Short mmCIF file of C-alpha atoms and ligand atoms in Angstrom, two decimals:
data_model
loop_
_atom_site.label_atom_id
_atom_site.label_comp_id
_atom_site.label_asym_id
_atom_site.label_seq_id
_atom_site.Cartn_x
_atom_site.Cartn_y
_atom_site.Cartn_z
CA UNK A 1 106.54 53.65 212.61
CA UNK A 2 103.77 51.44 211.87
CA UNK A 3 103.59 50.08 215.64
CA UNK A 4 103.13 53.61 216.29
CA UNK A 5 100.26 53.87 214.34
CA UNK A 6 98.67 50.93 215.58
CA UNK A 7 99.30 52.12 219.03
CA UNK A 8 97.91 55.05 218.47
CA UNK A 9 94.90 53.50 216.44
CA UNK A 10 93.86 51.35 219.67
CA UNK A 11 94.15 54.53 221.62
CA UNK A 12 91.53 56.78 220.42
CA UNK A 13 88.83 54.32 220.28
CA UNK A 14 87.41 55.33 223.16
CA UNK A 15 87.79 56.73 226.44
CA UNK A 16 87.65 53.68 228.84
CA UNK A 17 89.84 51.17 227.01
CA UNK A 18 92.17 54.36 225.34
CA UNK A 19 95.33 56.06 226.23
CA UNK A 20 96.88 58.88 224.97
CA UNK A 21 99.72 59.59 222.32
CA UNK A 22 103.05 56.67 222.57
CA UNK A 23 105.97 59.45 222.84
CA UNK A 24 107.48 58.96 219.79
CA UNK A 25 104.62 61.15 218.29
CA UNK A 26 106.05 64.19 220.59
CA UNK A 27 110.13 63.48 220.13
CA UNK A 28 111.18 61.58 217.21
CA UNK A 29 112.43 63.17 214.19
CA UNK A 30 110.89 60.13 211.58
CA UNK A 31 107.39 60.50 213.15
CA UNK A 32 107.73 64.51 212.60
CA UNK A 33 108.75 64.37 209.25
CA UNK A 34 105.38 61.61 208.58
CA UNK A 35 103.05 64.10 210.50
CA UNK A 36 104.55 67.23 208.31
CA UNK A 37 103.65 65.44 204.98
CA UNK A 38 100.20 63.46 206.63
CA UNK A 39 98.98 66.76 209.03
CA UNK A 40 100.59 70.09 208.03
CA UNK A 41 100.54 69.40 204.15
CA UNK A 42 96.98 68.88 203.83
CA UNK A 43 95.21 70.60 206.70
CA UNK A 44 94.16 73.91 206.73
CA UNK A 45 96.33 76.35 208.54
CA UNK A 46 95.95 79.46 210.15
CA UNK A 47 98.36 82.17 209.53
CA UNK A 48 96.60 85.32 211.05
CA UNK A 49 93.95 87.64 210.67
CA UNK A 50 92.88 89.47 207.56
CA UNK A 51 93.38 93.07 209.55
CA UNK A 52 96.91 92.19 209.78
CA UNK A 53 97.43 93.27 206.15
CA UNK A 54 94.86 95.73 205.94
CA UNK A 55 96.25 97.65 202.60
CA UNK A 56 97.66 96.62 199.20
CA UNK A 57 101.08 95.36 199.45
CA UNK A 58 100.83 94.22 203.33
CA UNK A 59 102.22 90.89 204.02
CA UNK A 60 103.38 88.85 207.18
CA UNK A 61 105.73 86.28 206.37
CA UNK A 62 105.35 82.81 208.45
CA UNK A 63 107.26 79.74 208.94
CA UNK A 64 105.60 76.29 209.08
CA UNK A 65 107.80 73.66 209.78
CA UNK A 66 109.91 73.64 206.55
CA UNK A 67 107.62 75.79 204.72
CA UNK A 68 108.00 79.75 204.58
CA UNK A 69 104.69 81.35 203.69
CA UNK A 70 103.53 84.85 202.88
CA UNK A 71 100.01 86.13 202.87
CA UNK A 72 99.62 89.38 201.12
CA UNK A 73 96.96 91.73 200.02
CA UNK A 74 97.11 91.89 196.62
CA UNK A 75 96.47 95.13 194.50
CA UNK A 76 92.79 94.20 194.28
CA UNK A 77 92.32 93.46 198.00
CA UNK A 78 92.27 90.22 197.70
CA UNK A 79 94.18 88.21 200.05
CA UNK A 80 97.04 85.62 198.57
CA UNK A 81 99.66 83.07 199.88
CA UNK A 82 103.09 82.30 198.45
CA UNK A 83 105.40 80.35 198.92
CA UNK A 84 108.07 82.97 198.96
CA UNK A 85 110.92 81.62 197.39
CA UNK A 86 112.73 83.17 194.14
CA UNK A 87 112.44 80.86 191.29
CA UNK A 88 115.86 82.03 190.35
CA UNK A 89 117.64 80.05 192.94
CA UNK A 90 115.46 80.04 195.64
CA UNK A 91 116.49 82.99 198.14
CA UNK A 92 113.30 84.20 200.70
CA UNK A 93 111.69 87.12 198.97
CA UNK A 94 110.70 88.56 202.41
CA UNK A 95 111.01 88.60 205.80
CA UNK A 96 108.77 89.17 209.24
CA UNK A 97 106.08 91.37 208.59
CA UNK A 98 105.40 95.14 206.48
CA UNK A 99 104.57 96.97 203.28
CA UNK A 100 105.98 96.16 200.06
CA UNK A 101 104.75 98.47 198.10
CA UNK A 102 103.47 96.61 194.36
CA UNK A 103 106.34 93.96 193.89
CA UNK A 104 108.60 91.88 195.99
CA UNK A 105 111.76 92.52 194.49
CA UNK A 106 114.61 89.48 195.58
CA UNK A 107 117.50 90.77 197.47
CA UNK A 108 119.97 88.71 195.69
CA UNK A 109 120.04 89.26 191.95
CA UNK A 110 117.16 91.65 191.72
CA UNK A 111 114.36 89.82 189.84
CA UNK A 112 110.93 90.88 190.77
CA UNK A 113 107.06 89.71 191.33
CA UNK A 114 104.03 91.61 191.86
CA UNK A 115 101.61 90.88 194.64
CA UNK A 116 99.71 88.31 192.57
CA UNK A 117 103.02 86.22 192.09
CA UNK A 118 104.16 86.11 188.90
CA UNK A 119 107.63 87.18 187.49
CA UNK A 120 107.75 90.64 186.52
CA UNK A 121 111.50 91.20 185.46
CA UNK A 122 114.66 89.86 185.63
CA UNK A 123 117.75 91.96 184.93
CA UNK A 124 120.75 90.40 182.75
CA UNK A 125 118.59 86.63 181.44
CA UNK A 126 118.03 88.12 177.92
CA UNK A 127 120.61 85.93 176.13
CA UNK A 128 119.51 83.11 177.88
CA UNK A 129 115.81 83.17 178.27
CA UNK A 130 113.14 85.90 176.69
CA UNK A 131 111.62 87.49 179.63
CA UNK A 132 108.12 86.48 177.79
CA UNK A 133 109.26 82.39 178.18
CA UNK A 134 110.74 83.32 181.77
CA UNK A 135 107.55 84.74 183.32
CA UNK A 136 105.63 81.42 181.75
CA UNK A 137 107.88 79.71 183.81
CA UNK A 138 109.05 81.63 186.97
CA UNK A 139 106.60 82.40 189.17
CA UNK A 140 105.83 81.68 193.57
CA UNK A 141 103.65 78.69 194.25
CA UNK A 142 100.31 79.90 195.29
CA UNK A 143 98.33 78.47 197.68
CA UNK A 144 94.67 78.36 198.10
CA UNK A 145 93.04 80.51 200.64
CA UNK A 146 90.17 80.85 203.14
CA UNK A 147 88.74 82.96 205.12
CA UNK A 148 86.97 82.00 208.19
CA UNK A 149 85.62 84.67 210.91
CA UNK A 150 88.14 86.57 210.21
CA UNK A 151 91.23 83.92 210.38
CA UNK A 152 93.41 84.00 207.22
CA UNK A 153 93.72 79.89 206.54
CA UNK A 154 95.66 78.33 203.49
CA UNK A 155 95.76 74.52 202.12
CA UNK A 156 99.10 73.22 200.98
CA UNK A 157 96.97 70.63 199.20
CA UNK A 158 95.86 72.03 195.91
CA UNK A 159 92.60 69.48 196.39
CA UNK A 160 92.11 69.83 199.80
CA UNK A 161 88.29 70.25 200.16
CA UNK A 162 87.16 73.51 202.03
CA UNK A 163 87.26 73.94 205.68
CA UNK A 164 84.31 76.13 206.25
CA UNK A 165 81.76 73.34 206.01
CA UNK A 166 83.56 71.28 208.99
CA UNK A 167 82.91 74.25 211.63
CA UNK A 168 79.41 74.01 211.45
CA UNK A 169 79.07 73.37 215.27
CA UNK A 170 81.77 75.73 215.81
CA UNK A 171 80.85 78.93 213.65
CA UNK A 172 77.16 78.68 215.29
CA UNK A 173 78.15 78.57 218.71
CA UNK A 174 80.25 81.89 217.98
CA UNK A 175 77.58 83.65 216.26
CA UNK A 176 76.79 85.80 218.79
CA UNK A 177 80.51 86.87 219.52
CA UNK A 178 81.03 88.58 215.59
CA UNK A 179 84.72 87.83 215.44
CA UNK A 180 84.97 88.70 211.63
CA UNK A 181 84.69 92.03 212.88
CA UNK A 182 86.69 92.28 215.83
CA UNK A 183 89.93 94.00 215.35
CA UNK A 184 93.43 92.66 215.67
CA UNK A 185 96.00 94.17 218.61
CA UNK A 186 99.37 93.51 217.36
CA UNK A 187 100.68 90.16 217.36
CA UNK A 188 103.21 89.04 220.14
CA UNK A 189 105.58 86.52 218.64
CA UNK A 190 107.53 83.70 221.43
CA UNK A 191 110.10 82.04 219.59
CA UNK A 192 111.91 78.62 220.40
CA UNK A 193 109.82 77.17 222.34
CA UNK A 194 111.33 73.47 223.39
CA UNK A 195 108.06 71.57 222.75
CA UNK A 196 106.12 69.71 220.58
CA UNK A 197 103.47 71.60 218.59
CA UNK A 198 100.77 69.01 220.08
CA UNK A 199 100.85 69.55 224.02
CA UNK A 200 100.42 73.50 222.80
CA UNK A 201 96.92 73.06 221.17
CA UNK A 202 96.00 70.49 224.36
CA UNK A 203 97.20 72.80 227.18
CA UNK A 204 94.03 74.83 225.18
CA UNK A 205 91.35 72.23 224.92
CA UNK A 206 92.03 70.37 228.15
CA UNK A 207 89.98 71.69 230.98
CA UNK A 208 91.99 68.80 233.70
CA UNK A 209 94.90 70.48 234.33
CA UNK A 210 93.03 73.93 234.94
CA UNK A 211 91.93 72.85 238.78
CA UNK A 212 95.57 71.97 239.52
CA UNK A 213 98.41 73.80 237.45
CA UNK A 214 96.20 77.20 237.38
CA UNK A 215 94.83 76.78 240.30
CA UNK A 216 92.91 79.69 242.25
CA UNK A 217 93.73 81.55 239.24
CA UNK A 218 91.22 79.41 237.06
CA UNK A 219 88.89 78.62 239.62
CA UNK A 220 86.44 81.12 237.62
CA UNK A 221 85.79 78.95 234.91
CA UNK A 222 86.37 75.44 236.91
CA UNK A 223 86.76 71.99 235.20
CA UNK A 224 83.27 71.06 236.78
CA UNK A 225 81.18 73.93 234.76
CA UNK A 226 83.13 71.97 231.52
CA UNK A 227 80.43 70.60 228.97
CA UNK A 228 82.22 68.43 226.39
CA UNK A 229 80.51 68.79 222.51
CA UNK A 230 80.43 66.02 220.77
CA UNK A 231 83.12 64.89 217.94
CA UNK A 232 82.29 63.89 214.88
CA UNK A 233 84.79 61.70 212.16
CA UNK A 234 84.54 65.08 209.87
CA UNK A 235 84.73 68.05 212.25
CA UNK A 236 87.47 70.45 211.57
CA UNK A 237 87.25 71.56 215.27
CA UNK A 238 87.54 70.39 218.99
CA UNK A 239 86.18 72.75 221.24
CA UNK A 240 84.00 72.99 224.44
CA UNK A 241 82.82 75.85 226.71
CA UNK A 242 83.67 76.38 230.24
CA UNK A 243 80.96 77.67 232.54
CA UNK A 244 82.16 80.99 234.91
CA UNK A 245 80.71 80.94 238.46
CA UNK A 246 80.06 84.50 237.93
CA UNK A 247 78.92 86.49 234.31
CA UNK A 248 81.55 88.52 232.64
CA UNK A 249 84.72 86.65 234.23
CA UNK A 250 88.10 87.21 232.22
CA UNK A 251 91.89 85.76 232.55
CA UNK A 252 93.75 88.60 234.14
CA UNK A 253 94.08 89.19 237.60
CA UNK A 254 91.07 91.21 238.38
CA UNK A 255 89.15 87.75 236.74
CA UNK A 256 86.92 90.34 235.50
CA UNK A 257 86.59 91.15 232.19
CA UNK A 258 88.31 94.42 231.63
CA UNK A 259 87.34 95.38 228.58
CA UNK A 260 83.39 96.49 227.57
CA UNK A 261 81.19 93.17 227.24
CA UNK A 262 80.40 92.50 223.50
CA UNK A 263 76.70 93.83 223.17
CA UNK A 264 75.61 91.00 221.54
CA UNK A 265 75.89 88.43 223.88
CA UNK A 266 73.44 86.81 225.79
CA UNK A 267 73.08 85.51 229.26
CA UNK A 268 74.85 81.86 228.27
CA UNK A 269 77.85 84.01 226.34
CA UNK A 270 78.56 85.92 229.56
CA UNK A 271 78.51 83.30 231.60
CA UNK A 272 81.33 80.80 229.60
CA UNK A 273 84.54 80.68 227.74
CA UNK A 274 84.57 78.75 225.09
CA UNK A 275 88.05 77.15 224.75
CA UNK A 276 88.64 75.70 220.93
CA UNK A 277 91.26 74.78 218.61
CA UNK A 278 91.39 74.33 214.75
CA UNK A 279 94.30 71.68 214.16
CA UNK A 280 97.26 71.97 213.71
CA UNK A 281 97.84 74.80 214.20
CA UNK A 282 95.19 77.45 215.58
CA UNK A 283 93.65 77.87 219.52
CA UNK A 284 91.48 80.24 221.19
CA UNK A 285 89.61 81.23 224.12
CA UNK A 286 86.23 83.61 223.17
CA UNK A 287 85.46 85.34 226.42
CA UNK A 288 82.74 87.97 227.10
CA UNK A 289 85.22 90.81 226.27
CA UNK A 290 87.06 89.36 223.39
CA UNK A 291 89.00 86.71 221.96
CA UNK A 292 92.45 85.49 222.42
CA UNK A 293 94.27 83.29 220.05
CA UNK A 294 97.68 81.46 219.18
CA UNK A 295 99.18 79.92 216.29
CA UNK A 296 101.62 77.17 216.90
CA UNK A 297 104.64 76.96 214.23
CA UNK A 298 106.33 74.03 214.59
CA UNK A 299 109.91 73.97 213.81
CA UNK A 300 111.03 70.71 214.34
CA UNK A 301 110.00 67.62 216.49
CA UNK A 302 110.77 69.62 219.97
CA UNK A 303 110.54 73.04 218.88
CA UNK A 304 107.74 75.83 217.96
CA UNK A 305 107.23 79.24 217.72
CA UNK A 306 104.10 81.11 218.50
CA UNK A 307 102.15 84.22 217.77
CA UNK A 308 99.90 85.54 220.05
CA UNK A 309 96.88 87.73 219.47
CA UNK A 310 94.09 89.33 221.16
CA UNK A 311 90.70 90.25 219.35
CA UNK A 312 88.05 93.22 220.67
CA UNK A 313 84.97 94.69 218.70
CA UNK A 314 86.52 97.98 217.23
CA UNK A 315 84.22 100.33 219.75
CA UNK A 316 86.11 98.81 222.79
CA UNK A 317 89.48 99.80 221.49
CA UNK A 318 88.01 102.90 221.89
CA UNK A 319 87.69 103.31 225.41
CA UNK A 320 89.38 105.63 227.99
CA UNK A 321 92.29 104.00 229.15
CA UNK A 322 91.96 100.92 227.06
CA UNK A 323 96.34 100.66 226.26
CA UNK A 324 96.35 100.61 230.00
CA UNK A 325 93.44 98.18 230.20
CA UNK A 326 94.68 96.12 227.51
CA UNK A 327 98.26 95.85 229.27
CA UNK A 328 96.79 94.46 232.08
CA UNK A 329 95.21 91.92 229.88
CA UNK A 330 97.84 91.17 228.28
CA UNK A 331 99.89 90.80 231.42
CA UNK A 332 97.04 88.16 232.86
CA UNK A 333 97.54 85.91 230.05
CA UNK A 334 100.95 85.97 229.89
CA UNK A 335 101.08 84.23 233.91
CA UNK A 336 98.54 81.56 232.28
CA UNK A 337 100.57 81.11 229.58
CA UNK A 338 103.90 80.64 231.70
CA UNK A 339 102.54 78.15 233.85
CA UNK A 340 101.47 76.04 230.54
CA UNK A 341 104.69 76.65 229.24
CA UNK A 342 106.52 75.02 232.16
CA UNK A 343 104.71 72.19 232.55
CA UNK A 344 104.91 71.77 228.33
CA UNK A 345 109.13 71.93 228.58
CA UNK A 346 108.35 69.53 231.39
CA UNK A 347 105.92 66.69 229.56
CA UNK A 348 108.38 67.03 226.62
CA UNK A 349 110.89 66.25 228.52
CA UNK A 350 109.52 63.44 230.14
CA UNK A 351 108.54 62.07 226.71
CA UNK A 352 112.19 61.55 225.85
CA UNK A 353 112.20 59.06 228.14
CA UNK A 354 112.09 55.34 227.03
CA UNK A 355 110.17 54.46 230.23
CA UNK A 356 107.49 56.53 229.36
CA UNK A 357 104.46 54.68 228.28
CA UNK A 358 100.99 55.88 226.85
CA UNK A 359 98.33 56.96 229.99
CA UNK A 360 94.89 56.95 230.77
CA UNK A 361 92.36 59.83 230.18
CA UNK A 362 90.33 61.45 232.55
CA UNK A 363 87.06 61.68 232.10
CA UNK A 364 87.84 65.81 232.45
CA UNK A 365 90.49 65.02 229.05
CA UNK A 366 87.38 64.19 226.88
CA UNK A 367 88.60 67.05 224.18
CA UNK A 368 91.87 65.56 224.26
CA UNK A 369 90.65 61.98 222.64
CA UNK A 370 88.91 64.27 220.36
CA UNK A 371 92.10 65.77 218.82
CA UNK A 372 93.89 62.45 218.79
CA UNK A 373 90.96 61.04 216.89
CA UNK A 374 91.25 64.10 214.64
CA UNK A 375 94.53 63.85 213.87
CA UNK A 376 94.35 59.31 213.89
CA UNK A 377 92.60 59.90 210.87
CA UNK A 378 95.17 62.26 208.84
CA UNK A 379 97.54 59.60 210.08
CA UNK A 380 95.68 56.57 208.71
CA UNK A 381 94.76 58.13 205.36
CA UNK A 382 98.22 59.46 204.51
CA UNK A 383 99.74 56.19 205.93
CA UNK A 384 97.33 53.52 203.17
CA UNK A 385 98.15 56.46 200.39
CA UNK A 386 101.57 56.12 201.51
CA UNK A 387 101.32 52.38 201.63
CA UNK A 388 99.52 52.02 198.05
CA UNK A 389 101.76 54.66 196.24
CA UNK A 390 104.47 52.33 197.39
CA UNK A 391 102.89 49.16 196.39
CA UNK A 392 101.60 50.02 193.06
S1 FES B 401 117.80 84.11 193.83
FE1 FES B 401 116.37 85.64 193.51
S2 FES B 401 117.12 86.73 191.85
FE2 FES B 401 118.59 85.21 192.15
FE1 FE2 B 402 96.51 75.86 230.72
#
């Protein structure tokens, strides 16, 4: 493990002398278990939008790596995350997504909790424990929450310090787009995918591979019109826009937006995508029309599951035609996302290889050193915690 890290520490000083991730960090079972605990325990993940549980009592249940969350709107309207486990003996209080009314109610032996987490009854524990002691006791780990342009985010790490302050960059550059007000289309979910969670949210940010696997299809928004943004040690994002070589372009196969342009946007807006992720686990692309997103849930060191969403400004959804237009967008991404997917099973596969060795970068993969520096960093700190807790 710890020639791992070093490798991976000489790799992301820069882009001439660097080289990108040894393979262990995409196939081995001991380096997934260190990134769960150094990455997905103290970042900030995304688990949706805050239109996805609209009323009191929605929820969406979500699986990170070992973790099963819930967010749920409370009877307040505030938004929550759980861990939804019974405290009895720890069956899932929920599953997928849906309504549930003012309580979660466990399937197993019937002991309840309203939407703010704590025990409200337990049938049958009276001679054993007073339902007043029980509640003290018995009720779902609760998370902290944020709420960023819309994104629902929540810390495993009850100190983690706020994300909102690293987007700086990020949140000005969308401004103009208003995504906290956008409105959700219903999520499409791909399950067991046989890849790493990593090559998903690099596929997003690396403009490279768009002139070769994508082809004619991308030639819209070429590698050449990329502009990388600069990276600093604390930003919570890595993004960069893509020039188009015509306004108002869009990934379907008309690569023309299909959808009304946002009426905010200006002249630069309508003539870029801007292609961003916020590790570990959120990517996007905001086009003139919209914004399309994915969350990567990683469920072990070769295997994720995604959710898919697209974002428009309410008076779009509105349009005549727009479930036909919106199938055809749909549609577009889906061939995009195929070819990624391909080449991802492929790379993956490649990495199990012993032969394989750490590569160059292009100058094209600038975003790429970016997220390896990002995550070099979670690495390093939870390694020397790791490291002095053992020590001491
Ligand atoms: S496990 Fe939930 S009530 Fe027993
Ligand atoms: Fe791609």
């Amino acid at each position: 493990m710890l020639r791992v890290l070093d490798q991976i520490e000489d790799g992301v000083k820069d882009m001439q002398s660097g080289w990108n991730l040894p393979r262990e960090c995409y196939v081995d079972q001991e380096f997934y278990d260190f990134e769960q605990e150094a990455v997905f325990m103290r970042s900030w993940l995304c688990l949706g939008r805050v239109d996805e549980i609209k009323n009191p009592g929605d929820f969406v249940r979500i699986d990170m790596g070992d973790e099963p969350l819930v967010m749920v709107r409370d009877q307040n309207m505030e938004i929550r995350v759980f861990t939804p486990i019974c405290a009895h003996r720890g069956h899932l209080l929920c599953e997928g997504s849906g309504n549930a009314g003012r309580l979660f109610r466990c399937p197993f032996h019937a002991w309840t909790y309203g939407l703010d987490g704590h025990l409200i009854a337990a049938p049958s524990m009276n001679d054993t424990i007073g339902l007043k002691r029980l509640k003290a006791e018995a009720h779902l780990p609760s998370h902290k929450v944020e709420i960023w342009n819309g994104f629902v985010f929540t810390n495993l790490d009850p100190n983690a310090k706020p994300l909102t302050p690293t987007l700086g960059k990020l949140t000005k550059t969308l401004e103009p787009y208003h995504i906290d007000k956008m409105v959700s289309m219903p999520v499409a979910e791909i399950k067991g995918c046989d890849w790493n969670w990593k090559p998903q949210l690099e596929n997003g940010i690396e403009p490279y591979h768009s002139a070769y696997l994508h082809g004619m299809l991308h030639d819209f928004a070429h590698v050449r019109l990329t502009s990388f943004v600069e990276f600093d040690e604390d930003d919570g994002a890595v993004y960069h826009p893509t020039g188009f070589y015509y306004p108002d372009a869009g990934f379907n196969p008309t690569g023309k937006a299909l959808m009304p342009i946002i009426p905010t946007l200006g002249e630069k807006e309508r003539n870029e995508v801007i292609f961003a992720s916020i590790p570990p686990n959120l990517g996007f692309g905001a086009v003139p029309e919209g914004l399309f997103y994915y969350l990567v849930l990683p469920a072990g060191p070769g295997a994720i599951n995604l959710r898919i969403g697209h974002l428009y400004p309410e008076e779009s959804t509105k349009v005549p035609l727009f479930d036909h237009l919106y199938k055809i967008a749909q549609d577009g991404l889906v061939v995009f996302h195929n070819q990624d997917a391909a080449s991802t099973a492929s790379v993956q596969r490649g990495n199990r290889s012993r032969f394989r060795k750490p590569g160059r970068y292009s100058f094209q993969e600038e975003s790429l050193l970016q997220f390896y520096q990002w995550l070099q960093k979670r690495y390093r700190e939870y390694a020397s915690e790791a490291r002095q807790a053992q020590e001491a």
